[in-house]
Amino acid sequence: ILGFVTAKKGHDLAIPLLPKVNDKVQLVIAGGPQNAQDEQYMTHLKKIAEEYGVSNKVTFTGYLRDLTPILNASDIALLPYRSVTDSGVLHLLVAYLVPILASDLAAFRDVHDEFDCLDLFRAGDSDDLYEKLLVMLSDDQHKAKLREKCADMWNATRWSNIAQRH
């Protein structure tokens, strides 16, 4: 999960799923809090990880100046947001061809409907997130398809192509 750590991004939906997935799965929360409220939320996330016995499976990076190493190392990305109008993180993940599993909020649904470059789960539904996560973790062909679709979206939406069309 990439970006500033804030409650609207739904990190707390993903952490409790870790005991149920493959032991090799590591959740990286790549980003830091922006304010005191977000700092409290991050402390809450660490407590959830302890409560579920998965502190060793969750990495909190804090703020990162350079996201390239994380983006290149990510097998998949989760966007379990509770609310969103647009997502710079989504566009960054697409540029790096990272398969994405996102909540079915309108902004993500629109991208899904136009480019089919991400999978969706019912927003706030940890059971649906878990089911879709298992599929994504186990289906390499599907991840390859999502990477191809990410490339299509990146090509369609990159500035040079938009400028050419105009």
Coordinates of C-alpha atoms in Angstrom, one line a residue:
I1 CA 0.0 0.0 0.0
L2 CA 1.7 3.1 -1.3
G3 CA 1.3 6.7 -0.2
F4 CA 0.6 8.8 2.8
V5 CA -0.7 6.7 5.7
T6 CA -4.2 7.9 6.5
A7 CA -7.4 6.2 7.6
K8 CA -9.2 6.8 4.4
K9 CA -6.7 4.4 2.6
G10 CA -8.0 1.4 4.5
H11 CA -4.7 -0.2 5.6
D12 CA -6.5 -1.7 8.5
L13 CA -8.5 -3.9 6.2
A14 CA -5.4 -5.6 4.8
I15 CA -3.4 -6.4 8.0
P16 CA -5.9 -8.9 9.5
L17 CA -5.8 -10.9 6.3
L18 CA -2.0 -11.7 6.6
P19 CA -2.4 -14.8 8.9
K20 CA -4.6 -16.4 6.3
V21 CA -2.3 -15.9 3.2
N22 CA 1.0 -17.5 2.2
D23 CA 3.8 -17.1 4.8
K24 CA 6.0 -15.5 2.1
V25 CA 3.6 -12.6 1.6
Q26 CA 4.9 -9.3 3.1
L27 CA 2.7 -6.2 3.4
V28 CA 4.7 -3.0 2.8
I29 CA 3.1 0.2 3.9
A30 CA 5.2 2.5 1.9
G31 CA 4.7 6.0 3.2
G32 CA 4.3 8.0 6.3
P33 CA 1.7 10.1 8.1
Q34 CA 1.1 13.7 7.3
N35 CA -0.2 14.9 10.6
A36 CA -0.8 14.0 14.2
Q37 CA -4.1 12.2 13.4
D38 CA -2.4 10.1 10.8
E39 CA 0.4 9.4 13.3
Q40 CA -2.2 8.0 15.7
Y41 CA -3.6 5.9 12.8
M42 CA -0.2 4.5 12.1
T43 CA 0.3 3.6 15.7
H44 CA -3.2 1.8 15.5
L45 CA -2.0 -0.1 12.5
K46 CA 1.1 -1.3 14.3
K47 CA -1.1 -2.5 17.2
I48 CA -3.3 -4.4 14.8
A49 CA -0.2 -6.1 13.4
E50 CA 0.8 -7.1 16.9
E51 CA -2.7 -8.3 17.8
Y52 CA -2.8 -10.6 14.7
G53 CA 0.8 -11.8 15.3
V54 CA 2.0 -10.4 11.9
S55 CA 4.4 -7.7 13.0
N56 CA 7.1 -9.6 11.1
K57 CA 5.0 -9.6 7.9
V58 CA 4.3 -5.8 7.9
T59 CA 7.0 -3.3 7.0
F60 CA 6.4 0.4 7.7
T61 CA 8.8 2.4 5.5
G62 CA 8.0 5.9 6.6
Y63 CA 8.2 8.7 4.1
L64 CA 10.2 7.7 1.0
R65 CA 11.8 10.3 -1.3
D66 CA 12.4 7.8 -4.0
L67 CA 9.6 5.3 -4.7
T68 CA 11.4 3.5 -7.5
P69 CA 12.8 0.7 -5.4
I70 CA 9.4 0.0 -3.8
L71 CA 7.6 0.1 -7.2
N72 CA 10.1 -2.2 -8.8
A73 CA 9.9 -4.7 -5.9
S74 CA 6.1 -4.8 -5.7
D75 CA 4.4 -8.0 -7.0
I76 CA 1.0 -6.4 -6.5
A77 CA -0.4 -3.2 -5.0
L78 CA -3.5 -2.8 -2.7
L79 CA -5.6 0.3 -2.8
P80 CA -8.3 -0.6 -0.1
Y81 CA -9.4 3.0 0.1
R82 CA -12.6 4.1 1.9
S83 CA -12.9 7.3 -0.2
V84 CA -11.1 8.7 -3.2
T85 CA -11.8 11.2 -6.0
D86 CA -8.6 10.6 -8.0
S87 CA -5.4 8.8 -7.2
G88 CA -1.9 9.8 -8.1
V89 CA -0.8 6.6 -6.5
L90 CA -2.9 4.6 -9.0
H91 CA -1.2 6.4 -12.0
L92 CA 2.2 5.8 -10.5
L93 CA 1.5 2.1 -10.1
V94 CA 0.2 1.9 -13.7
A95 CA 3.4 3.6 -15.0
Y96 CA 5.4 0.9 -13.2
L97 CA 3.1 -1.9 -14.5
V98 CA 2.2 -3.1 -11.0
P99 CA -1.0 -5.2 -10.8
I100 CA -3.5 -3.4 -8.6
L101 CA -6.4 -4.6 -6.4
A102 CA -8.6 -1.6 -5.4
S103 CA -11.8 -0.9 -3.7
D104 CA -14.7 -0.5 -6.1
L105 CA -15.1 3.3 -5.5
A106 CA -16.2 5.3 -8.5
A107 CA -12.8 6.7 -9.4
F108 CA -11.3 3.2 -9.5
R109 CA -14.4 1.7 -11.2
D110 CA -14.0 4.3 -14.0
V111 CA -10.4 3.3 -14.6
H112 CA -11.4 -0.4 -14.5
D113 CA -14.2 0.1 -16.9
E114 CA -12.1 2.1 -19.4
F115 CA -8.8 0.2 -19.2
D116 CA -9.5 -3.1 -17.3
C117 CA -6.0 -2.7 -15.7
L118 CA -7.0 -3.4 -12.1
D119 CA -9.1 -5.7 -10.1
L120 CA -11.9 -4.5 -7.8
F121 CA -13.3 -5.6 -4.5
R122 CA -16.3 -4.3 -2.6
A123 CA -15.2 -1.3 -0.6
G124 CA -14.8 -2.0 3.1
D125 CA -15.5 -5.7 2.6
S126 CA -12.5 -7.6 4.1
D127 CA -13.9 -10.9 3.0
D128 CA -14.2 -9.9 -0.6
L129 CA -10.7 -8.3 -0.4
Y130 CA -9.4 -11.6 0.9
E131 CA -10.9 -13.6 -1.9
K132 CA -9.7 -11.3 -4.6
L133 CA -6.3 -11.1 -3.0
L134 CA -5.9 -14.9 -3.0
V135 CA -6.7 -15.0 -6.7
M136 CA -4.2 -12.2 -7.5
L137 CA -1.5 -13.8 -5.4
S138 CA -1.9 -17.2 -7.1
D139 CA -2.6 -16.4 -10.7
D140 CA 0.5 -15.3 -12.6
Q141 CA -1.3 -15.2 -15.9
H142 CA -3.8 -12.8 -14.6
K143 CA -1.1 -10.5 -13.1
A144 CA 0.6 -10.6 -16.6
K145 CA -2.7 -9.5 -18.2
L146 CA -3.1 -6.7 -15.7
R147 CA 0.5 -5.5 -16.4
E148 CA -0.3 -5.5 -20.2
K149 CA -3.4 -3.4 -19.5
C150 CA -1.4 -1.1 -17.3
A151 CA 0.9 -0.5 -20.2
D152 CA -2.1 0.2 -22.4
M153 CA -3.4 2.8 -19.9
W154 CA 0.0 4.4 -19.5
N155 CA 0.4 4.8 -23.2
A156 CA -3.1 6.2 -23.6
T157 CA -2.8 8.7 -20.7
R158 CA 0.9 9.8 -20.8
W159 CA 1.4 13.5 -21.5
S160 CA 3.2 13.1 -24.8
N161 CA 0.3 11.1 -26.3
I162 CA -2.3 13.5 -24.9
A163 CA -0.4 16.5 -26.3
Q164 CA -0.1 14.8 -29.7
R165 CA -3.9 14.2 -29.8
H166 CA -4.5 17.8 -29.1

